[in-house]
Coordinates of N, CA and C in Angstrom, one line a residue:
M178 N 42.6 -13.7 -5.9 CA 41.3 -13.1 -6.1 C 41.3 -11.8 -5.3
E179 N 40.8 -10.7 -5.9 CA 40.8 -9.4 -5.3 C 39.4 -9.2 -4.7
Y180 N 39.3 -8.9 -3.4 CA 38.1 -8.6 -2.7 C 37.8 -7.2 -2.6
P181 N 36.5 -6.8 -2.5 CA 36.2 -5.4 -2.2 C 36.7 -5.0 -0.8
A182 N 36.8 -3.7 -0.6 CA 37.4 -3.1 0.6 C 36.7 -3.6 1.9
T183 N 35.3 -3.7 1.8 CA 34.6 -4.2 2.9 C 34.6 -5.7 3.1
G184 N 34.9 -6.4 2.0 CA 34.9 -7.8 2.0 C 35.9 -8.4 2.9
C185 N 37.1 -7.8 3.0 CA 38.1 -8.4 3.8 C 37.8 -8.3 5.3
R186 N 36.8 -7.6 5.7 CA 36.4 -7.5 7.1 C 35.2 -8.3 7.4
S187 N 34.7 -9.1 6.5 CA 33.5 -9.9 6.6 C 33.9 -11.3 7.0
D188 N 32.9 -12.0 7.7 CA 33.1 -13.4 7.9 C 32.7 -14.2 6.7
E189 N 31.8 -13.7 5.9 CA 31.4 -14.4 4.7 C 31.2 -13.4 3.6
I190 N 31.5 -13.8 2.4 CA 31.4 -12.9 1.2 C 30.9 -13.7 0.0
I191 N 30.1 -13.0 -0.8 CA 29.8 -13.6 -2.1 C 30.4 -12.7 -3.2
V192 N 31.3 -13.3 -3.9 CA 32.0 -12.5 -5.0 C 31.3 -12.9 -6.3
I193 N 30.8 -12.0 -7.0 CA 30.1 -12.2 -8.2 C 30.8 -11.5 -9.4
R194 N 30.6 -12.0 -10.6 CA 31.2 -11.3 -11.8 C 30.4 -10.1 -12.1
P195 N 31.1 -9.1 -12.6 CA 30.4 -7.9 -13.0 C 29.2 -8.2 -14.0
G196 N 28.1 -7.5 -13.7 CA 26.9 -7.7 -14.6 C 26.0 -8.9 -14.2
T197 N 26.4 -9.6 -13.2 CA 25.6 -10.7 -12.7 C 24.8 -10.4 -11.5
D198 N 24.9 -9.2 -10.9 CA 24.2 -8.9 -9.7 C 22.7 -8.9 -9.9
P199 N 22.1 -8.5 -11.0 CA 20.6 -8.6 -11.1 C 20.2 -10.1 -11.0
A200 N 20.9 -11.0 -11.6 CA 20.6 -12.4 -11.5 C 20.6 -12.9 -10.1
L201 N 21.7 -12.5 -9.4 CA 21.8 -12.9 -8.0 C 20.6 -12.4 -7.2
M202 N 20.3 -11.1 -7.3 CA 19.2 -10.5 -6.6 C 17.8 -11.1 -6.9
L203 N 17.6 -11.5 -8.2 CA 16.4 -12.2 -8.6 C 16.3 -13.5 -7.9
G204 N 17.4 -14.2 -7.8 CA 17.5 -15.5 -7.2 C 17.1 -15.4 -5.7
V205 N 17.7 -14.3 -5.0 CA 17.4 -14.1 -3.6 C 15.9 -13.7 -3.4
A206 N 15.4 -12.9 -4.3 CA 14.0 -12.5 -4.2 C 13.1 -13.8 -4.4
H207 N 13.5 -14.7 -5.3 CA 12.7 -15.9 -5.5 C 12.7 -16.8 -4.3
V208 N 13.8 -16.9 -3.6 CA 13.8 -17.7 -2.4 C 13.0 -17.0 -1.3
I209 N 13.1 -15.7 -1.2 CA 12.3 -15.0 -0.1 C 10.8 -15.2 -0.4
I210 N 10.4 -15.1 -1.6 CA 8.9 -15.2 -1.9 C 8.5 -16.7 -1.8
K211 N 9.3 -17.6 -2.3 CA 8.9 -19.0 -2.3 C 8.8 -19.6 -0.9
E212 N 9.8 -19.2 0.0 CA 9.8 -19.7 1.3 C 9.1 -18.8 2.3
K213 N 8.4 -17.8 1.8 CA 7.6 -16.8 2.6 C 8.4 -16.2 3.8
L214 N 9.6 -15.7 3.4 CA 10.5 -15.1 4.4 C 10.3 -13.6 4.5
Y215 N 9.0 -13.2 4.4 CA 8.7 -11.8 4.4 C 7.6 -11.5 5.4
D216 N 7.4 -10.3 5.8 CA 6.3 -9.9 6.7 C 5.2 -9.3 5.8
A217 N 4.2 -10.1 5.6 CA 3.1 -9.7 4.7 C 2.4 -8.4 5.1
N218 N 2.2 -8.3 6.4 CA 1.5 -7.1 6.9 C 2.3 -5.8 6.7
H219 N 3.6 -5.9 6.8 CA 4.5 -4.8 6.6 C 4.5 -4.4 5.1
I220 N 4.5 -5.4 4.2 CA 4.5 -5.2 2.8 C 3.2 -4.5 2.4
K221 N 2.1 -5.0 2.9 CA 0.8 -4.4 2.6 C 0.6 -3.0 3.0
K222 N 1.2 -2.7 4.2 CA 1.0 -1.4 4.8 C 2.1 -0.3 4.3
Y223 N 3.3 -0.8 4.0 CA 4.3 0.2 3.7 C 5.0 0.1 2.4
S224 N 4.5 -0.7 1.5 CA 5.1 -0.8 0.1 C 4.1 -0.7 -1.0
D225 N 4.6 -0.6 -2.2 CA 3.8 -0.7 -3.4 C 4.0 -2.0 -4.1
L226 N 4.5 -3.0 -3.4 CA 4.9 -4.3 -4.0 C 3.7 -5.0 -4.7
P227 N 2.5 -4.9 -4.2 CA 1.5 -5.6 -5.0 C 1.0 -4.9 -6.3
F228 N 1.6 -3.7 -6.6 CA 1.1 -2.9 -7.7 C 2.2 -2.9 -8.8
L229 N 1.8 -2.8 -10.0 CA 2.7 -2.5 -11.1 C 2.9 -1.0 -11.2
V230 N 4.1 -0.5 -11.4 CA 4.3 1.0 -11.5 C 5.0 1.3 -12.9
R231 N 4.4 2.3 -13.6 CA 5.0 2.7 -14.9 C 6.3 3.3 -14.6
M232 N 7.3 2.9 -15.4 CA 8.7 3.4 -15.3 C 8.8 4.9 -15.8
D233 N 7.9 5.3 -16.7 CA 8.1 6.6 -17.3 C 7.4 7.7 -16.5
T234 N 6.2 7.4 -15.9 CA 5.5 8.4 -15.1 C 5.4 8.1 -13.6
L235 N 5.8 6.9 -13.3 CA 5.8 6.4 -11.9 C 4.4 6.3 -11.3
D236 N 3.4 6.3 -12.2 CA 2.0 6.1 -11.8 C 1.7 4.6 -11.6
M237 N 0.9 4.3 -10.7 CA 0.5 2.9 -10.5 C -0.5 2.5 -11.5
L238 N -0.3 1.3 -12.1 CA -1.2 0.8 -13.1 C -2.4 0.0 -12.5
R239 N -3.5 0.1 -13.1 CA -4.7 -0.6 -12.7 C -4.9 -1.7 -13.7
P240 N -5.7 -2.7 -13.3 CA -6.0 -3.8 -14.2 C -6.5 -3.4 -15.6
E241 N -7.3 -2.4 -15.6 CA -7.9 -1.9 -16.9 C -6.8 -1.3 -17.8
D242 N -5.7 -0.9 -17.2 CA -4.6 -0.3 -18.0 C -3.8 -1.4 -18.7
V243 N -3.8 -2.6 -18.2 CA -3.0 -3.7 -18.7 C -3.8 -4.8 -19.4
I244 N -5.0 -5.1 -18.9 CA -5.8 -6.1 -19.5 C -6.9 -5.5 -20.5
P245 N -6.8 -5.8 -21.8 CA -7.8 -5.3 -22.7 C -9.2 -5.8 -22.4
G246 N -10.2 -4.9 -22.5 CA -11.5 -5.3 -22.4 C -12.1 -5.3 -21.0
I247 N -11.2 -5.1 -20.0 CA -11.7 -5.1 -18.6 C -12.2 -3.7 -18.3
R248 N -13.2 -3.6 -17.5 CA -13.8 -2.3 -17.1 C -13.6 -2.1 -15.6
R249 N -13.3 -0.8 -15.3 CA -13.1 -0.5 -13.9 C -14.4 -0.6 -13.1
K250 N -14.3 -1.2 -11.9 CA -15.4 -1.3 -11.0 C -15.6 0.0 -10.3
R251 N -16.8 0.4 -10.0 CA -17.1 1.7 -9.3 C -17.8 1.4 -8.0

């Protein structure tokens, strides 16, 4: 098996097949969320994690942009 250049210096390594890294990271994210291994205050203060972001304009979506018939509260 051929290891990446940094892998030979590591105590532990995860070798994955090309193209499977998104599946691995979704699995890691699932465990982090399920077992609450995150700092909720940090996420609320420093990230856009609770929001959906449009990929084309990078604007944050609001509920009325996604759910038909809902009106924005003022």
